[in-house]
Short mmCIF file of C-alpha atoms and ligand atoms in Angstrom, two decimals:
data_model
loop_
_atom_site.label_atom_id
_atom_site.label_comp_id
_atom_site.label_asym_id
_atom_site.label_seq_id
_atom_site.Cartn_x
_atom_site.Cartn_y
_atom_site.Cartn_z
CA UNK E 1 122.36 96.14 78.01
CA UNK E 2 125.51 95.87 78.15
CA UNK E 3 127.88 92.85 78.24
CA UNK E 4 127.87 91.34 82.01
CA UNK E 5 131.21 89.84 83.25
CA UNK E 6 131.39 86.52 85.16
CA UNK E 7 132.13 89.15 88.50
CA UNK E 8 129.09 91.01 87.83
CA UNK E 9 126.87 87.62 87.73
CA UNK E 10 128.56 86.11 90.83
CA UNK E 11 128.04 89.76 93.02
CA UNK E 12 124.25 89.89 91.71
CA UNK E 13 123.86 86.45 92.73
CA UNK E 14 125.17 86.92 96.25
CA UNK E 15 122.76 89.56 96.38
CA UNK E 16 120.23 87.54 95.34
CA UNK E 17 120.41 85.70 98.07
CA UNK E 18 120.94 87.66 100.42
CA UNK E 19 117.35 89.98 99.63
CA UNK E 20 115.49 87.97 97.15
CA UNK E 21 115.61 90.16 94.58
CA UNK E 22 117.86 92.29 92.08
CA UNK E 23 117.64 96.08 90.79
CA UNK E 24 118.68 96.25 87.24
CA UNK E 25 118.76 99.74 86.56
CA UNK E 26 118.89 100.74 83.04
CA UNK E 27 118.63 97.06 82.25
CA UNK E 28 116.82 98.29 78.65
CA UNK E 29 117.43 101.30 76.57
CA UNK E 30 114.13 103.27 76.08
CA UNK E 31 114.07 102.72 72.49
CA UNK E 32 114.59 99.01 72.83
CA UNK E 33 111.37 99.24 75.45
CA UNK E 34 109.75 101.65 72.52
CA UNK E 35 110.58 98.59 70.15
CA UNK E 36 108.93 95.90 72.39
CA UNK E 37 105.38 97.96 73.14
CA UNK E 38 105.23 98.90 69.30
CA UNK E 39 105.27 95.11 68.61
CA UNK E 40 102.91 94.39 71.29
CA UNK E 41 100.26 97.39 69.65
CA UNK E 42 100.72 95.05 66.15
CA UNK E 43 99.76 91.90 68.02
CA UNK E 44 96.75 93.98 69.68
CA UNK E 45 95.67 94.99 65.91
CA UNK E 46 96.77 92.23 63.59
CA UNK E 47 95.74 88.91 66.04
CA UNK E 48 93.19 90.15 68.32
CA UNK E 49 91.03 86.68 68.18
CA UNK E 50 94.59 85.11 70.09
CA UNK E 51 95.45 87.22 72.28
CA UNK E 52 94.52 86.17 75.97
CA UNK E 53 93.57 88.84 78.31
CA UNK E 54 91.90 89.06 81.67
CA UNK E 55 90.08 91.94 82.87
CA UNK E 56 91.51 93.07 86.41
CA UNK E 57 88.23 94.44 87.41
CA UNK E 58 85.74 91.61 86.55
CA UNK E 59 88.48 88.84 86.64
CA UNK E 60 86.90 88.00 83.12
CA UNK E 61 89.38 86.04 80.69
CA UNK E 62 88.48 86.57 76.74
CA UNK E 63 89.97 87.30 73.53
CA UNK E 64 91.45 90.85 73.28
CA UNK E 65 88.58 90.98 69.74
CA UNK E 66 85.60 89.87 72.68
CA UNK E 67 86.87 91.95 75.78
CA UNK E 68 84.61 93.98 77.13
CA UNK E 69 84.62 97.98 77.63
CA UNK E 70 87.98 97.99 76.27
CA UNK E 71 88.74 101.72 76.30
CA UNK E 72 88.45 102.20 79.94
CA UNK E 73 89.31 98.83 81.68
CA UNK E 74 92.56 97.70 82.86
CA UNK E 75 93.80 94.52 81.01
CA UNK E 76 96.65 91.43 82.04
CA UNK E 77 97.71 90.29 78.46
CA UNK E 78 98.61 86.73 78.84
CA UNK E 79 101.72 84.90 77.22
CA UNK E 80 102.52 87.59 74.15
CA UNK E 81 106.06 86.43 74.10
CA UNK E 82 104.36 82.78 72.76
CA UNK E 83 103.37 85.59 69.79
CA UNK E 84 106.17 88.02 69.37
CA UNK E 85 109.57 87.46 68.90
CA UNK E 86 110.64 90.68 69.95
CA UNK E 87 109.07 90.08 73.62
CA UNK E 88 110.75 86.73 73.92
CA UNK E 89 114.22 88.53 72.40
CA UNK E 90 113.65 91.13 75.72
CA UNK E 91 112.56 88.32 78.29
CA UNK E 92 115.82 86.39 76.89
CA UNK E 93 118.04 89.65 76.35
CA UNK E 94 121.36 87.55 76.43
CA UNK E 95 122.85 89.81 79.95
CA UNK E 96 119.40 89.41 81.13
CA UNK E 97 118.97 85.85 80.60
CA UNK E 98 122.85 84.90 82.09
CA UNK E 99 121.52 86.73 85.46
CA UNK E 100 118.51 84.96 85.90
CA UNK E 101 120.83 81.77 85.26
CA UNK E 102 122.78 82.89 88.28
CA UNK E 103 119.61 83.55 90.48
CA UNK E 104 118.30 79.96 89.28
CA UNK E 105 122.04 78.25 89.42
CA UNK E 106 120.56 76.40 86.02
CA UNK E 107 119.09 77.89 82.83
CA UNK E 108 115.99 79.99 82.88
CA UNK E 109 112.96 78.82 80.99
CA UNK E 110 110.81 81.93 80.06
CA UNK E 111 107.19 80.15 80.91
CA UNK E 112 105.08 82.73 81.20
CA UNK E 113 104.63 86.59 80.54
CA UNK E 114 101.95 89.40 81.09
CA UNK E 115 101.84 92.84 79.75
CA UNK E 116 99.99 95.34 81.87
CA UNK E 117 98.97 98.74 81.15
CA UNK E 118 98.43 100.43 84.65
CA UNK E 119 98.87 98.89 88.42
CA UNK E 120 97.55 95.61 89.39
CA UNK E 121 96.50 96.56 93.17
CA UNK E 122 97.36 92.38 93.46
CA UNK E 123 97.27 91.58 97.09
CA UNK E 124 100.97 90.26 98.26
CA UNK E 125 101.90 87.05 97.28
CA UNK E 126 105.07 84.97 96.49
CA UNK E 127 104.96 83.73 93.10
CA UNK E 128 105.66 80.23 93.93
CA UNK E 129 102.16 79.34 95.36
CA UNK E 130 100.35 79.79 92.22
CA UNK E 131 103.19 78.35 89.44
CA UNK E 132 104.61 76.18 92.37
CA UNK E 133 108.07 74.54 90.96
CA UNK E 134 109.27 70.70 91.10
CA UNK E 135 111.93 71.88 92.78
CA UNK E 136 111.24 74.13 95.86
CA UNK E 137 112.48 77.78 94.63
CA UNK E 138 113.26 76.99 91.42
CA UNK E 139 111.31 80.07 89.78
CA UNK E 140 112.41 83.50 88.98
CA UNK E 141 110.60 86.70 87.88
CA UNK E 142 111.94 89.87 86.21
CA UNK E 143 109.60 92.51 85.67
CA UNK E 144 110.92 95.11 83.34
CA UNK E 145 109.17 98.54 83.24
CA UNK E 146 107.53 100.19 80.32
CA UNK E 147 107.71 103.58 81.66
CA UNK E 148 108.58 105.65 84.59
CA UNK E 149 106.63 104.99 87.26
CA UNK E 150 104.60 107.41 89.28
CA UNK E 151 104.35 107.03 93.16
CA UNK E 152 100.58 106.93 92.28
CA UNK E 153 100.45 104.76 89.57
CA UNK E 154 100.60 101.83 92.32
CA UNK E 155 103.93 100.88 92.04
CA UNK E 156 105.11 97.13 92.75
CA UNK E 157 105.96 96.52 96.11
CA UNK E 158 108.01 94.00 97.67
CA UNK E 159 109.94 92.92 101.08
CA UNK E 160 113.36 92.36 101.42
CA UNK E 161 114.22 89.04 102.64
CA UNK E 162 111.06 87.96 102.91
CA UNK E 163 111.82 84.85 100.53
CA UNK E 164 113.89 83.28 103.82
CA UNK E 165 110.20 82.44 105.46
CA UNK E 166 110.13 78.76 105.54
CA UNK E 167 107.40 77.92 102.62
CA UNK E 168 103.96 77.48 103.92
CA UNK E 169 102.32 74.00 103.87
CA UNK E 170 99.28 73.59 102.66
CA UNK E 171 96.72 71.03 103.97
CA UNK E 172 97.27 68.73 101.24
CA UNK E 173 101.25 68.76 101.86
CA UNK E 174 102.46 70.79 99.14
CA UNK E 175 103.52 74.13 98.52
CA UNK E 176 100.48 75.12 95.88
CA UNK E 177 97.64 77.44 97.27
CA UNK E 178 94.52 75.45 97.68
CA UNK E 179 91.99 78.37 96.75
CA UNK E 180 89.98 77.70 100.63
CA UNK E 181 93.20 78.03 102.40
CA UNK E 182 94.77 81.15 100.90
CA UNK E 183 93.77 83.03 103.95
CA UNK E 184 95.71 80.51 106.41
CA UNK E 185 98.93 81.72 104.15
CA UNK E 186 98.09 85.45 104.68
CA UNK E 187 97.76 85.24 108.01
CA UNK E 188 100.93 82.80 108.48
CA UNK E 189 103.25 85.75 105.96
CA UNK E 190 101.91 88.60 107.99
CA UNK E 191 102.82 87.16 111.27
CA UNK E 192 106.40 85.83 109.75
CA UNK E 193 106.53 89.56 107.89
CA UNK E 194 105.80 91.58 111.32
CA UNK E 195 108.35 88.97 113.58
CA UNK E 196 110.93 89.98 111.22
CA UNK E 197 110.56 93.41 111.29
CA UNK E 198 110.43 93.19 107.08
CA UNK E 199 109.25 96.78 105.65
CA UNK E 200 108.16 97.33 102.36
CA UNK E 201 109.78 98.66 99.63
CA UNK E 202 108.45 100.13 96.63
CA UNK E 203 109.98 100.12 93.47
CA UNK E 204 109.75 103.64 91.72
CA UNK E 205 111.57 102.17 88.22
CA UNK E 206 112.21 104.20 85.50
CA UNK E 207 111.69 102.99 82.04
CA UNK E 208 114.35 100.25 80.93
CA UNK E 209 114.92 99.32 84.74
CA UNK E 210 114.03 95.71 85.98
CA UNK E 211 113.91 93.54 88.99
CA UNK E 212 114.04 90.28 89.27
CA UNK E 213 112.68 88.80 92.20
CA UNK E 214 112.86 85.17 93.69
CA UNK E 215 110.24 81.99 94.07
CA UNK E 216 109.25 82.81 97.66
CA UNK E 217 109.91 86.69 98.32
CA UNK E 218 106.43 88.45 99.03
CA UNK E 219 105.48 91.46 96.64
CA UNK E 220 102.17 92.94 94.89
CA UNK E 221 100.89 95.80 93.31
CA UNK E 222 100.29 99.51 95.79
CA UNK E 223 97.12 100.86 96.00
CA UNK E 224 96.92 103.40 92.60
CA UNK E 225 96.21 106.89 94.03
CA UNK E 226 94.99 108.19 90.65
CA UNK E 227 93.32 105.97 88.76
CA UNK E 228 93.91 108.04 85.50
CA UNK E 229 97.56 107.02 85.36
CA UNK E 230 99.49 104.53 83.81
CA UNK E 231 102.31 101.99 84.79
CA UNK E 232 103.21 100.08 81.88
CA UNK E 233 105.26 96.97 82.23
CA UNK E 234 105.71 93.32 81.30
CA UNK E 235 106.19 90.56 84.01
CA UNK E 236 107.72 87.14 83.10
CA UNK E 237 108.57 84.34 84.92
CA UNK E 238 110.74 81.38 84.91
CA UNK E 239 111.55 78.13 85.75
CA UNK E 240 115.03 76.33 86.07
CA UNK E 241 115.79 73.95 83.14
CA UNK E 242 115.51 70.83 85.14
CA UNK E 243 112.17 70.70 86.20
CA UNK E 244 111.58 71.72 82.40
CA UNK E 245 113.30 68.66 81.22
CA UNK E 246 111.70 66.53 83.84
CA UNK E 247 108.32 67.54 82.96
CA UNK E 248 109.33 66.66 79.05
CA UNK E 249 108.44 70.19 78.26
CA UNK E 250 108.60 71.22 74.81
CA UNK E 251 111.33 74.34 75.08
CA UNK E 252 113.07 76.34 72.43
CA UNK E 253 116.71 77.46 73.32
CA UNK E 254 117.32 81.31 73.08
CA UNK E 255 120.57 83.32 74.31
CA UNK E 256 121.68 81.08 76.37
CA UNK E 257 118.27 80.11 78.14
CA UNK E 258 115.14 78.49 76.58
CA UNK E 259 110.88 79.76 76.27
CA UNK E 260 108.54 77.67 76.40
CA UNK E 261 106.18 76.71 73.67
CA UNK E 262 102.56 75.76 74.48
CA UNK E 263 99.48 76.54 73.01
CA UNK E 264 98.89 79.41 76.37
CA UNK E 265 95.60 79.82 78.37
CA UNK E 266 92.31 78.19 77.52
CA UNK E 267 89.78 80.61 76.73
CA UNK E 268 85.41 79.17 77.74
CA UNK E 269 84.28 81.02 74.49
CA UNK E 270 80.35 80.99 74.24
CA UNK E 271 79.78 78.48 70.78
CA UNK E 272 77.14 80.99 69.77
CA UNK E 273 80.34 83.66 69.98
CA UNK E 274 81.84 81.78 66.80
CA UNK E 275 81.21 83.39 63.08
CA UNK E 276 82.26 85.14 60.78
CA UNK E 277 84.92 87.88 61.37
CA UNK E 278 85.36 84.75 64.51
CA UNK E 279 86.21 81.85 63.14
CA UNK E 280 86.33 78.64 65.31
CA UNK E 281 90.08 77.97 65.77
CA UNK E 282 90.13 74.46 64.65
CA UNK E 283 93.81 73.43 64.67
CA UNK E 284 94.57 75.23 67.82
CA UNK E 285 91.50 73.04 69.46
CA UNK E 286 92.96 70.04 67.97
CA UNK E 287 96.47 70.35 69.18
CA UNK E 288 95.16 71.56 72.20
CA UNK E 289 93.16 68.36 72.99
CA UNK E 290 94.84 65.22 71.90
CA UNK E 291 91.76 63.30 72.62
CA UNK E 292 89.47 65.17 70.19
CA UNK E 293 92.04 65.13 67.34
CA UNK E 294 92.20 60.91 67.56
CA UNK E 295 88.15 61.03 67.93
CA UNK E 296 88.15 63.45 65.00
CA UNK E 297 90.53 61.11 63.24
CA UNK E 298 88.62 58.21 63.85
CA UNK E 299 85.43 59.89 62.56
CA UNK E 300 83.48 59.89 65.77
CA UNK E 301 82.85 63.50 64.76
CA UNK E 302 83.12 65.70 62.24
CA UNK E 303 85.31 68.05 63.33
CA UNK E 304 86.74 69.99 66.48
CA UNK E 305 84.24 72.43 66.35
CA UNK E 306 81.28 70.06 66.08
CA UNK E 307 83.52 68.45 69.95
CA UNK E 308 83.34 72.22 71.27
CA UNK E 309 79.82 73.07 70.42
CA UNK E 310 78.45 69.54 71.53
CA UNK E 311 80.41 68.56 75.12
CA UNK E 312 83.57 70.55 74.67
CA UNK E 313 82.48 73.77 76.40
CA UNK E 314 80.18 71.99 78.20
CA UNK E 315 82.87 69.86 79.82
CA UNK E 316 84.26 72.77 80.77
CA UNK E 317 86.69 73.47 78.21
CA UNK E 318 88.31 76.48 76.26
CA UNK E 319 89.85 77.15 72.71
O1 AKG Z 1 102.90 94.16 88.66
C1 AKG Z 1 102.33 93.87 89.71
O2 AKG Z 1 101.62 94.67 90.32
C2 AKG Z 1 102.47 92.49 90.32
C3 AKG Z 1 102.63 91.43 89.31
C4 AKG Z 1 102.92 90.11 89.91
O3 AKG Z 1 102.92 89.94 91.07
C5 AKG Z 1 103.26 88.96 89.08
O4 AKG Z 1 103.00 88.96 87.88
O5 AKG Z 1 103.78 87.96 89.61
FE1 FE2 Z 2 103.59 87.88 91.52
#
């Protein structure tokens, strides 16, 4: 990318505003894109028992090493940049990263990422009900693409504007979707979508482009035509600095904005899964649970993976 002036940043934020979202065209160079997915392939190969993937047709979270039918289902890799400094160096791309501090009016902290091979077919949603912020729109996206993409592939869509519906309230007062009343907030952005005449818009990228979208603006993934065809891309999201800080989040700085370090998704690995070629991640289960690593210290039990095999998966939790 090239170097952004401070005229640049305040026109893109104006426009931000405005539509809820941002075209970056050209945004990456393909080779810098080439760089990014080659480094993501080495994480694949050299740390498959940590990488955290769900499949999108049996909603099934595992281990890349455990997935299942890996050749011919479509995957969500969680959180890589956590794992690869080149993924957090493109999520934090110094123009990149000065934009989203525009959009935000604060910082951006990179707090989450997913890689995706091929089209999500994710029903429309605004971002903000599932990673709801402190402060009310205080979350930005940028999704960057991998490769061209082919009106069949399922490409993103979004609507323009739609982030200026007031926010939906949920029964228990907030802003977060409570999983029984998701339906209420379909209903509520389809009616608000239709009154305002909003239209969808797809977004055809080519590789290197990105858009960044807002908290609140309503987008998903098209229905893919042809199942046989790809649409490579990562998606990352953000939050401002503030409600970082506020939340005494452990962040790294980077360019000019920050990522987040945490030890990513749980995974509710069978015991029985653990051997060898699998070892039980010990140190990650410690630092994970706090309470486990004082009980461990205090020799109430052996060690973490005596907790996990004994009540921690039971109790519901993951390594
Ligand atoms: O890439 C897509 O189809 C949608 C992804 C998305 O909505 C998200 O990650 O927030
Ligand atoms: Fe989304």
């Amino acid at each position: 990318m090239n170097q952004t002036s401070e005229i640049e940043v305040g026109l893109s934020q104006s426009q931000f505003e405005r539509d809820g979202y941002l075209v970056l065209e050209k945004c990456f160079a393909p080779q810098r894109i080439d760089r990014a997915a080659s480094a993501i392939r080495g994480l694949l190969d050299e740390r498959p028992n940590e990488v955290v993937v769900d499949s999108l047709g049996s909603g099934r979270r595992s281990f890349w090493a455990q997935a299942d039918k890996r050749e011919i289902r479509s995957f969500r890799f969680h959180d890589l940049y956590l794992m690869g400094e080149e993924l957090r160096e493109l999520a934090l791309d110094p123009d990149l990263a000065s934009i989203l501090e525009g959009a935000l009016g604060e910082p951006a902290v990179l707090c989450n990422s997913l890689n995706l091979r091929k089209g999500t077919f994710q029903t429309s949603h605004i971002d903000s009900l599932y990673m709801t912020p402190r402060t009310p729109h205080a979350l930005v996206s940028a999704w960057i693409a991998f490769e061209d993409v082919h009106p069949d592939a399922g490409p993103l869509v979004y609507y323009p504007g739609s982030h200026r519906i007031p926010l939906y309230r949920f029964n228990d007062g907030t802003h977060h979707a409570a999983p029984d009343e998701e339906a209420d907030w379909f209903d509520y952005i389809d009616v608000q979508i239709r009154l305002r005449g909003i239209k969808e818009r797809k977004f055809l990228a080519k590789k290197g482009d990105v858009i960044i979208w807002h908290a609140d603006l309503v987008h998903g993934g098209s229905p893919i035509r042809d199942v046989g065809r790809t649409r490579a891309s990562m998606i990352c999201h953000y939050f401002g600095e503030s409600d970082c800080r506020h939340w005494a989040l452990d962040i790294v700085p980077l360019h000019g904005g920050y990522w987040m370090r945490w030890p990513q998704q749980p995974v509710r690995v069978d015991p029985s899964a653990f051997g060898t070629g699998f070892p039980f991640p010990e140190e990650a289960y410690l630092m994970r649970y706090q309470d486990v690593r004082e009980a461990v210290e205090a020799k109430l039990f052996p060690s973490g993976e005596f907790h996990y095999w004994n009540f921690g998966f039971g109790e519901g939790r993951g390594v």
